[in-house]
PDB file of C-alpha atoms in Angstrom:
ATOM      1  CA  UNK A 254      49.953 -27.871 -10.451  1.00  0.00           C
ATOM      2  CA  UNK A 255      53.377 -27.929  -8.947  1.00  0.00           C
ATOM      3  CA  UNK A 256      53.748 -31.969  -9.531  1.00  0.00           C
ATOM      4  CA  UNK A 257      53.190 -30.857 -12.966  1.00  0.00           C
ATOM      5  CA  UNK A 258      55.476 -27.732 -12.743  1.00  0.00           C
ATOM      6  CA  UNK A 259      58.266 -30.349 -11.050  1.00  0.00           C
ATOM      7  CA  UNK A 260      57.264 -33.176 -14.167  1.00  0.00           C
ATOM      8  CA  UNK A 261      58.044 -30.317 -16.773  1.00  0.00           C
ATOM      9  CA  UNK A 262      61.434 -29.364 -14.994  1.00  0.00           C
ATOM     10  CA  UNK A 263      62.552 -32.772 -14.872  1.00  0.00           C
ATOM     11  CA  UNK A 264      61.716 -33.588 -18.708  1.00  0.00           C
ATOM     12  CA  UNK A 265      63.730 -30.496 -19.461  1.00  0.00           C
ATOM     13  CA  UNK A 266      66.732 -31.655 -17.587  1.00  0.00           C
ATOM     14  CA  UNK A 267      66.621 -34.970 -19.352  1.00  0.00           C
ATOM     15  CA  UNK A 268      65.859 -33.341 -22.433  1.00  0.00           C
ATOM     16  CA  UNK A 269      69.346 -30.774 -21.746  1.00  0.00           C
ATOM     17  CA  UNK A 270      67.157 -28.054 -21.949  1.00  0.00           C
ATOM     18  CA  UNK A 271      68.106 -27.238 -18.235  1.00  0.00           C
ATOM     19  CA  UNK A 272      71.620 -28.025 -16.448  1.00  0.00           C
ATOM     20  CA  UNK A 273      69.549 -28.946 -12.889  1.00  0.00           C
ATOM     21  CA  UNK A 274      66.184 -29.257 -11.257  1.00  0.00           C
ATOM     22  CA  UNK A 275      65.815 -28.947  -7.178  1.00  0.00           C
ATOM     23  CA  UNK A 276      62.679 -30.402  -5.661  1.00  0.00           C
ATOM     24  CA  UNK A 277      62.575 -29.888  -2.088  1.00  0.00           C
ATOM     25  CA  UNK A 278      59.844 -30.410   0.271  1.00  0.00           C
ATOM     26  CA  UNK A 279      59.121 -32.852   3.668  1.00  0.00           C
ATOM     27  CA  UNK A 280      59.383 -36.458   3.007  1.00  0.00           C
ATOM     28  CA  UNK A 281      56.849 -39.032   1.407  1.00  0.00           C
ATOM     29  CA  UNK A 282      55.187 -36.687  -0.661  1.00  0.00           C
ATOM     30  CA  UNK A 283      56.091 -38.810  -3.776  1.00  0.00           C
ATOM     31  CA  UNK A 284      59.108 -36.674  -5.263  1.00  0.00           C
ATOM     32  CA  UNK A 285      61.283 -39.857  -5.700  1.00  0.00           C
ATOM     33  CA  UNK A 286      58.210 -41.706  -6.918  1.00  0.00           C
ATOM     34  CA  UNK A 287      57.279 -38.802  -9.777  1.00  0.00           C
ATOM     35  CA  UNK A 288      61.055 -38.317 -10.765  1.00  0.00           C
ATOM     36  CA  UNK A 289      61.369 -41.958 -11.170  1.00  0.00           C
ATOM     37  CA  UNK A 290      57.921 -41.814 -13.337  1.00  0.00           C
ATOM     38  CA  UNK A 291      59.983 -39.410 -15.982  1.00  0.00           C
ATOM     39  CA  UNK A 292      63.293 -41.753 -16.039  1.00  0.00           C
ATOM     40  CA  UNK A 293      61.306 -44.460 -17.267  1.00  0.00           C
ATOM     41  CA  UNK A 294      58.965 -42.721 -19.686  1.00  0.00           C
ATOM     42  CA  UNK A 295      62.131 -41.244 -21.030  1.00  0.00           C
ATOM     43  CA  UNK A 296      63.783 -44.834 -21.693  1.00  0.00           C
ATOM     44  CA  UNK A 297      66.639 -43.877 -19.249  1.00  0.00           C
ATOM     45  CA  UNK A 298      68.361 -46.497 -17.623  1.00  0.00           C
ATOM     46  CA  UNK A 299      70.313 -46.833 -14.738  1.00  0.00           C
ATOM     47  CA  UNK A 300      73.959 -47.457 -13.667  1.00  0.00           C
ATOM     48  CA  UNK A 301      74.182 -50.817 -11.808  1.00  0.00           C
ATOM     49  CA  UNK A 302      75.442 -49.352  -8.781  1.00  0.00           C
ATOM     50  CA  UNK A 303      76.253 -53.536  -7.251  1.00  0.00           C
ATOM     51  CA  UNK A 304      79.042 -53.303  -9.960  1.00  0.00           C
ATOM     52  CA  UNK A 305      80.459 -50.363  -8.718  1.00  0.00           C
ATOM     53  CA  UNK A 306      82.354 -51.734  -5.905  1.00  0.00           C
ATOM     54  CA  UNK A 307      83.786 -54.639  -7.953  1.00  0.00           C
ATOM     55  CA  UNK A 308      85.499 -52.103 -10.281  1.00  0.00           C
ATOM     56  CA  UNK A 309      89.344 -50.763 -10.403  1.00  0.00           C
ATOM     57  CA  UNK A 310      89.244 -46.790 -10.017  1.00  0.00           C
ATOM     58  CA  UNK A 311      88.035 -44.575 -12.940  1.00  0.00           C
ATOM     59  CA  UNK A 312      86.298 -47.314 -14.311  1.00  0.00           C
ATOM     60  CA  UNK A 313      82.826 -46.055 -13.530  1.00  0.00           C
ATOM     61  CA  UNK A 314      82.738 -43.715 -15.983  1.00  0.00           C
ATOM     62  CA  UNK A 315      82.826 -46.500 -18.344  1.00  0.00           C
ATOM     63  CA  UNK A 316      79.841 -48.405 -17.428  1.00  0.00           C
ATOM     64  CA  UNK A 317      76.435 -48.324 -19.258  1.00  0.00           C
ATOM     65  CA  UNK A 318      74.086 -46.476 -17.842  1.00  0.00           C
ATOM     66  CA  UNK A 319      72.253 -42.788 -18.400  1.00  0.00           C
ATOM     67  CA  UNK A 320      71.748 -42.189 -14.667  1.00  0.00           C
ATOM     68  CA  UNK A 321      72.780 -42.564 -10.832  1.00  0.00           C
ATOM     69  CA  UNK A 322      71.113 -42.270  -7.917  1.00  0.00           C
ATOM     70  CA  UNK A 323      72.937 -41.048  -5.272  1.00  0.00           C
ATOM     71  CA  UNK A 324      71.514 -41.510  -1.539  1.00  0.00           C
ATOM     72  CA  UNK A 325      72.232 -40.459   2.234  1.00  0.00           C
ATOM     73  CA  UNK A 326      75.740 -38.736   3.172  1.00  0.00           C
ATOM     74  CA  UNK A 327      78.539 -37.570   1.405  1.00  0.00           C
ATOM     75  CA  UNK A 328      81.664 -35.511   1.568  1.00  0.00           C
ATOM     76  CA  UNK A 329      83.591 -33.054  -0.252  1.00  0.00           C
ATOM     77  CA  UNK A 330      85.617 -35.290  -1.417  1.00  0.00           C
ATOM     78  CA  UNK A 331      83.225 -38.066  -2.711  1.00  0.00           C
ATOM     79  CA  UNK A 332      80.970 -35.167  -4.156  1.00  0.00           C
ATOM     80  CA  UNK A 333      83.527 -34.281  -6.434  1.00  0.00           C
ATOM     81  CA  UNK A 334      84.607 -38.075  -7.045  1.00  0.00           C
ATOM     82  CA  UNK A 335      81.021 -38.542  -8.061  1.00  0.00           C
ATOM     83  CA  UNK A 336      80.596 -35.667 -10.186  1.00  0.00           C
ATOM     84  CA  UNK A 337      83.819 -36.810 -12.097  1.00  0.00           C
ATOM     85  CA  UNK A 338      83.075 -40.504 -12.461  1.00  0.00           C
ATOM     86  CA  UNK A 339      79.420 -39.762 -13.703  1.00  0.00           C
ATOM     87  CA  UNK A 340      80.607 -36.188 -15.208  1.00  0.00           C
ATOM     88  CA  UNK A 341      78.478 -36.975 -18.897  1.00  0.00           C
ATOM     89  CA  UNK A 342      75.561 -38.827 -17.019  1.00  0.00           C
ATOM     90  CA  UNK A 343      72.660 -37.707 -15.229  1.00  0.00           C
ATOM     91  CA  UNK A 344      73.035 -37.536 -11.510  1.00  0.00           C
ATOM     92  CA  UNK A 345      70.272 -37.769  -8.834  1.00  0.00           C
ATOM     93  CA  UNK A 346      71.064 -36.444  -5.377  1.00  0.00           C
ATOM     94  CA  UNK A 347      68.088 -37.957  -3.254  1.00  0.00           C
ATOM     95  CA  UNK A 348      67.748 -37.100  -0.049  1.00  0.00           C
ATOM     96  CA  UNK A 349      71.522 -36.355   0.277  1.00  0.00           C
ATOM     97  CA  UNK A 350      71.539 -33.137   2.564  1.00  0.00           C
ATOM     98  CA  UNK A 351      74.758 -33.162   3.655  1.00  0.00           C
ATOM     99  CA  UNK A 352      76.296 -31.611   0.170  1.00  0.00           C
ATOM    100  CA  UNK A 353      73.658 -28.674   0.559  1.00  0.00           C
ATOM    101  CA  UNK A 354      75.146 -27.639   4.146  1.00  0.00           C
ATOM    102  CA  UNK A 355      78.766 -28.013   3.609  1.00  0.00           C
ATOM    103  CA  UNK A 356      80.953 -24.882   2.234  1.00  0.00           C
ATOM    104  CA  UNK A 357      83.172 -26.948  -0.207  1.00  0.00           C
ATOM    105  CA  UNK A 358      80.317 -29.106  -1.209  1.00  0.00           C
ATOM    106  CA  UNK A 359      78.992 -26.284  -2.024  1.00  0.00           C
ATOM    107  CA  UNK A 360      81.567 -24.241  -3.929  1.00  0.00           C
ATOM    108  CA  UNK A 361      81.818 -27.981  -5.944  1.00  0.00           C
ATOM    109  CA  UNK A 362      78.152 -27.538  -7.154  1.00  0.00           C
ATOM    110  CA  UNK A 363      78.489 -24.083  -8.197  1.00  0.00           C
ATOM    111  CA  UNK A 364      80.969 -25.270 -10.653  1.00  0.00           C
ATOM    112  CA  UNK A 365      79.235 -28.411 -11.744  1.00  0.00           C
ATOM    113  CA  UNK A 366      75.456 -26.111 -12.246  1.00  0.00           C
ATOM    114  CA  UNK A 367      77.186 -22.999 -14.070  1.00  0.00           C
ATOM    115  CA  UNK A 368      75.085 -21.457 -16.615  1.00  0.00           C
ATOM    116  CA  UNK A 369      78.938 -21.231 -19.356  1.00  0.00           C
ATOM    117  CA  UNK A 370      79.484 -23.355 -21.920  1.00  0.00           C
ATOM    118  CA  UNK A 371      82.065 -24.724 -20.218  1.00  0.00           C
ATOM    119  CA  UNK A 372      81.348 -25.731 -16.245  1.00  0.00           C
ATOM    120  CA  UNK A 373      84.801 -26.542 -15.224  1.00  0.00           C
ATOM    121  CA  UNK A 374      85.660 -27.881 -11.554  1.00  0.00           C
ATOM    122  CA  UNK A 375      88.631 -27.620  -9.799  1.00  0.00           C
ATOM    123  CA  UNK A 376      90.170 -28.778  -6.429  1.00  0.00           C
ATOM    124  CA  UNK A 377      93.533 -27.875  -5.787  1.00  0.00           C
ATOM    125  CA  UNK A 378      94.147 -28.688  -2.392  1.00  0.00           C
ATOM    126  CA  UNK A 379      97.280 -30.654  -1.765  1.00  0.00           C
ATOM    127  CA  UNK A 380      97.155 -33.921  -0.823  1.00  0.00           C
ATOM    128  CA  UNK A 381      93.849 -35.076  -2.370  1.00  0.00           C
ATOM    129  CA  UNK A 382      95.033 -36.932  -5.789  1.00  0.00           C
ATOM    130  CA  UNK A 383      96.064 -40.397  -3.785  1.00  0.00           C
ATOM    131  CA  UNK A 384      93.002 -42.110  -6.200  1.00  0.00           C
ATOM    132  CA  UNK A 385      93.965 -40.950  -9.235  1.00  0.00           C
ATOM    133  CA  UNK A 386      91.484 -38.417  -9.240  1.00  0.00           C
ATOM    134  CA  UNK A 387      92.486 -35.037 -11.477  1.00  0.00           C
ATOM    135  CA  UNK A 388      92.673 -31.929 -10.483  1.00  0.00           C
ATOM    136  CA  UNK A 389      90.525 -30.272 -12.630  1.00  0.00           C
ATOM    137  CA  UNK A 390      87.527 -31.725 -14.939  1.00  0.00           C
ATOM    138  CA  UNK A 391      84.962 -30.440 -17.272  1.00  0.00           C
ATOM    139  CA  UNK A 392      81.466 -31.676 -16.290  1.00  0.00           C
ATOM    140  CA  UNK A 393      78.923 -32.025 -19.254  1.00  0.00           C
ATOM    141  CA  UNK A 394      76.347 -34.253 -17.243  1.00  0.00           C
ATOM    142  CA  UNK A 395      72.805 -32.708 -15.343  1.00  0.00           C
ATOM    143  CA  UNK A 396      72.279 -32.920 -11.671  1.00  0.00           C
ATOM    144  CA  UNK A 397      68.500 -33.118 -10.106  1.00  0.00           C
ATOM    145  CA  UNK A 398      68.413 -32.744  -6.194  1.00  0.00           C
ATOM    146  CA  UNK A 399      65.459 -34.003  -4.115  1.00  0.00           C
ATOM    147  CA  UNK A 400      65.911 -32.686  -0.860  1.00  0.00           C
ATOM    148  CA  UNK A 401      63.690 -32.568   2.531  1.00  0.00           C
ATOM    149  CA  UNK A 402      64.912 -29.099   3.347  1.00  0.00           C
ATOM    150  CA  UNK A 403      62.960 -26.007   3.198  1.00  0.00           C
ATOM    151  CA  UNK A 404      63.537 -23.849   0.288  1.00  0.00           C
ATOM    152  CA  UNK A 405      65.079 -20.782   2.841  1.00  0.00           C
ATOM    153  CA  UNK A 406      67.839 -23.568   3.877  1.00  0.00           C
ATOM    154  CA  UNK A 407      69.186 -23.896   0.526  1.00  0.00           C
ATOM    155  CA  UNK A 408      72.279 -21.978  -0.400  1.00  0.00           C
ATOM    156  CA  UNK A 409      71.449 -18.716  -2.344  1.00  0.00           C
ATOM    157  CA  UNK A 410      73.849 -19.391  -5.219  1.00  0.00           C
ATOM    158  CA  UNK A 411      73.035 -22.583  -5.520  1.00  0.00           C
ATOM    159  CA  UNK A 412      69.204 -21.770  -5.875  1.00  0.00           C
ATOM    160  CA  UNK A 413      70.524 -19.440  -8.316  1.00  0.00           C
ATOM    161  CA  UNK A 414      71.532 -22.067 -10.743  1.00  0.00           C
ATOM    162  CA  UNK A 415      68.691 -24.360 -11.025  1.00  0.00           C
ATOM    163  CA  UNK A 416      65.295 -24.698 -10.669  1.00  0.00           C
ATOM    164  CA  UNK A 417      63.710 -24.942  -7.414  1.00  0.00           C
ATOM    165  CA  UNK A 418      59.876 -26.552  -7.345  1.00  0.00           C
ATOM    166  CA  UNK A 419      58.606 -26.294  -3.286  1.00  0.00           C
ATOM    167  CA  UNK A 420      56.364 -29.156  -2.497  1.00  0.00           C
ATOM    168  CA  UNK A 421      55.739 -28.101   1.186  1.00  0.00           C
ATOM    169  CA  UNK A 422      52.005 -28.563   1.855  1.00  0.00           C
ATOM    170  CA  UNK A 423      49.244 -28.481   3.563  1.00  0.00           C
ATOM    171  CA  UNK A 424      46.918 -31.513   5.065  1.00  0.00           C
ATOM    172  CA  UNK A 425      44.434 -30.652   2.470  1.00  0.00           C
ATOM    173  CA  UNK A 426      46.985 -30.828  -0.321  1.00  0.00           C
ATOM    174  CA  UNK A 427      48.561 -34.014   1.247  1.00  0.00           C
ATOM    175  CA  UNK A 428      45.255 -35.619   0.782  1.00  0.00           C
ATOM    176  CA  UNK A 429      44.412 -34.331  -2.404  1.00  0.00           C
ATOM    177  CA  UNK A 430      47.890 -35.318  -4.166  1.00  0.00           C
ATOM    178  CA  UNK A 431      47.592 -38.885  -2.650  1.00  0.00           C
ATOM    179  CA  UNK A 432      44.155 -39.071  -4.204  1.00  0.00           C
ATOM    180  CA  UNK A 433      45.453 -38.091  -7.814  1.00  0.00           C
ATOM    181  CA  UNK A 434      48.706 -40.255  -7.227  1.00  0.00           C
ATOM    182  CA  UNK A 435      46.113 -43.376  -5.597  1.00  0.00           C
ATOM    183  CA  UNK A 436      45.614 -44.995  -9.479  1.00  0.00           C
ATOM    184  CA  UNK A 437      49.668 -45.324  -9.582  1.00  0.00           C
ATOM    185  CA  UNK A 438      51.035 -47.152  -6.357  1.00  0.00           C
ATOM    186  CA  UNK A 439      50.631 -50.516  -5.154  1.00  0.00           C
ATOM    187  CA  UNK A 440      49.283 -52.378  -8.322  1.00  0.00           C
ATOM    188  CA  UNK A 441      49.012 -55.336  -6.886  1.00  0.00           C
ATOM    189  CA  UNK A 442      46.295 -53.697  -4.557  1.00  0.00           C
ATOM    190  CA  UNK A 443      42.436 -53.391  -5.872  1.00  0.00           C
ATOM    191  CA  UNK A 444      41.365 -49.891  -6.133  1.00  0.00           C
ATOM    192  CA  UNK A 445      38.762 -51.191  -3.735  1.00  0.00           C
ATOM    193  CA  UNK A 446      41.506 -51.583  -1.492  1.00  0.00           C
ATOM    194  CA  UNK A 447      43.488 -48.577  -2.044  1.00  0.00           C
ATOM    195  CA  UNK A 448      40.093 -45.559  -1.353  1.00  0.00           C
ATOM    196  CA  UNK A 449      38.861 -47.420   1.869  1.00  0.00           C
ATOM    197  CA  UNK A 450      41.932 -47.390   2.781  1.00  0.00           C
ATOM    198  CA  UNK A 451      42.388 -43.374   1.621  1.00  0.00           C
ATOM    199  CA  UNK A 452      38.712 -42.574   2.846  1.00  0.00           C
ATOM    200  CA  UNK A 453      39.821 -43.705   6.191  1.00  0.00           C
ATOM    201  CA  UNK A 454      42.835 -41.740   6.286  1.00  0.00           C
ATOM    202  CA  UNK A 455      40.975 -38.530   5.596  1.00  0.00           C
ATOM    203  CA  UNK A 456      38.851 -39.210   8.186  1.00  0.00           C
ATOM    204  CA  UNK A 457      41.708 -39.691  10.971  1.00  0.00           C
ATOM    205  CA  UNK A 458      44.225 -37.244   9.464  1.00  0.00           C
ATOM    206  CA  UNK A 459      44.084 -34.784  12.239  1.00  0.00           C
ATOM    207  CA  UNK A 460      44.866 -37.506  14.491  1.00  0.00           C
ATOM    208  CA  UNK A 461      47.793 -38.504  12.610  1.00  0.00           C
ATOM    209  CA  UNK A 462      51.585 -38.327  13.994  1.00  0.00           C
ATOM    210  CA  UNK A 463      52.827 -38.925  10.559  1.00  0.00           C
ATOM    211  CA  UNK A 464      50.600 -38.309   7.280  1.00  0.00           C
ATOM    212  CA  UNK A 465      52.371 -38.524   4.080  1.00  0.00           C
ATOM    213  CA  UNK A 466      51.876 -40.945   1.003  1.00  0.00           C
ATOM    214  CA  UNK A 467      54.164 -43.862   2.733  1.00  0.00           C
ATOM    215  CA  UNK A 468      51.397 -43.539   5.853  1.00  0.00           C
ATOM    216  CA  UNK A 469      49.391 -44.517   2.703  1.00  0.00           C
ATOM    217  CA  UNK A 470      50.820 -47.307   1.045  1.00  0.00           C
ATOM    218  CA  UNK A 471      51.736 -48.991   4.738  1.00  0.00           C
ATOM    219  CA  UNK A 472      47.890 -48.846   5.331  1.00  0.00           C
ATOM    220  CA  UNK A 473      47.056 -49.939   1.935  1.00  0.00           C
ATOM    221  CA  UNK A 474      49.240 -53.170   2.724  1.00  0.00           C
ATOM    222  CA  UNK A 475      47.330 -53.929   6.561  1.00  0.00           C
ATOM    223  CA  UNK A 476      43.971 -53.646   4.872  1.00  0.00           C
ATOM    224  CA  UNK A 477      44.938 -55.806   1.904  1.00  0.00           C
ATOM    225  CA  UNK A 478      46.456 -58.713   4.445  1.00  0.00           C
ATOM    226  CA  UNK A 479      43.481 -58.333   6.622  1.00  0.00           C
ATOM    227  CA  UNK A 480      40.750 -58.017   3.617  1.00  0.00           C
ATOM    228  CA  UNK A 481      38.205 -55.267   3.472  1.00  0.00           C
ATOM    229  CA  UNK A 482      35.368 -57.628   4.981  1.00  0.00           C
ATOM    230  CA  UNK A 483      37.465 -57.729   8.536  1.00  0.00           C
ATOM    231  CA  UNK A 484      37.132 -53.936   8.596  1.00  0.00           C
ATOM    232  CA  UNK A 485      37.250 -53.649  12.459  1.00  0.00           C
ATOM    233  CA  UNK A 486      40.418 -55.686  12.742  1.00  0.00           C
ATOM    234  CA  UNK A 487      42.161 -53.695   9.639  1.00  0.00           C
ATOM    235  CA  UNK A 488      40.721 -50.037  10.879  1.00  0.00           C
ATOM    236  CA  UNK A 489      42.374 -50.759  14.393  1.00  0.00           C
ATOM    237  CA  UNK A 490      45.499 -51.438  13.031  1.00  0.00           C
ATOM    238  CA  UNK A 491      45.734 -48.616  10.697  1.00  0.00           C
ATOM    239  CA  UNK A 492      44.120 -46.632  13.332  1.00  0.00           C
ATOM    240  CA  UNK A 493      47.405 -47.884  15.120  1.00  0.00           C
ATOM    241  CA  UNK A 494      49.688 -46.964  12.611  1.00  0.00           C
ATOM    242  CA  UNK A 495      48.325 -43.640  12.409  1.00  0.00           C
ATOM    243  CA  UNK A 496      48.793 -42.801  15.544  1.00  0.00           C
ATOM    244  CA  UNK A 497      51.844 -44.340  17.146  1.00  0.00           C
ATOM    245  CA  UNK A 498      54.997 -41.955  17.421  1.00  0.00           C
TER     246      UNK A 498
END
């Protein structure tokens, strides 16, 4: 019910019925995966972010392109360079923690998630503007974060401003939501494949270091390679995989 809670808050986001959408929750739990699945039932495409690099300053805002993904670390400064560039797109903050701890990065998104008509951002700091950037910009565009932090991490003012969907779970609910997702992933792989592959999981998921839908789809791939007739090599290795720290 959450995965559909999270699908409804996306669509609503990409349908400007919300300014933002935080999913949060440990990793490989398929919150890229189902946030992906909405982007392309909506028609949405992306920015070519190989381009971006090959481009004069301010010239990003210019490029085709309803969405950006934005991944790993960033600063202050290249928070609010993003948010400008991209400020009438759609911007995806995946796994991208570092602008949920910092004070300024912080401050930045309060701005850019405001619930006025107008959700103006400023930095006035001297010494800043050496790329042309302005000091002050009106941001139209939506922001969805997908974050592995706990919900009690997240800033309180930020939480205040969007919708927050908490995907921590359980080992039951881990198995169940790979089961429902199962049909989806790897199409390339026979369903035949995919639930021995899943029925062995459940079996050895207490003995598992690391159980999460990529634990899955690596399995998936070992039992393909080694085909389901060889099942002592292929339950070895994914016993292996399971297992190892």
């Amino acid at each position: 019910q959450r995965f559909e809670f999270m699908s409804k808050f996306v669509q609503m986001v990409l349908n400007g019925e919300l300014v933002s959408t935080m999913i949060t929750g440990s990793g490989g739990l398929g919150k890229t995966f189902t946030v992906l699945e909405e982007l392309e039932k909506a028609g949405l495409e992306p920015v070519d972010v190989d381009l971006i690099e090959e481009l004069e300053e301010g010239d990003v805002a210019n490029m085709t392109g309803d969405y950006i993904i934005v991944k790993g670390y960033a600063t202050p400064k290249a928070l609010y360079a993003t948010l400008y560039e991209n400020r009438n797109r759609l911007i995806i903050f995946d796994d991208c923690d570092s602008i949920l701890r910092d004070p300024t990065a912080l401050n930045i998104l309060k701005g850019a998630l405001d619930s006025y008509d107008t959700r103006r951002i400023s930095w006035l700091s001297k010494g800043f503007f050496d790329d042309g950037l302005p000091r002050s910009f009106e941001f139209k565009g939506q922001v969805i974060f997908i974050s592995n932090l706990s919900p009690d991490k997240i800033d309180k003012a930020v939480k205040s401003r969007t919708i927050l969907t908490d995907l921590s779970m359980t080992l039951d609910d881990k198995i169940e939501r790979m089961r429902f997702i199962l049909p989806n992933i790897l199409p390339n792989i026979g369903m035949d494949v995919k639930e021995a592959t899943m029925d062995y999981l459940e079996d050895h998921a207490e003995e598992a270091v690391e159980f999460n839908l990529r634990t899955l789809m690596m399995a998936a791939r070992v039992v393909n390679s080694y085909g389901l007739k060889n099942d002592t090599m292929w339950k070895d290795a994914v016993k292996y995989i399971l297992t190892s720290a």
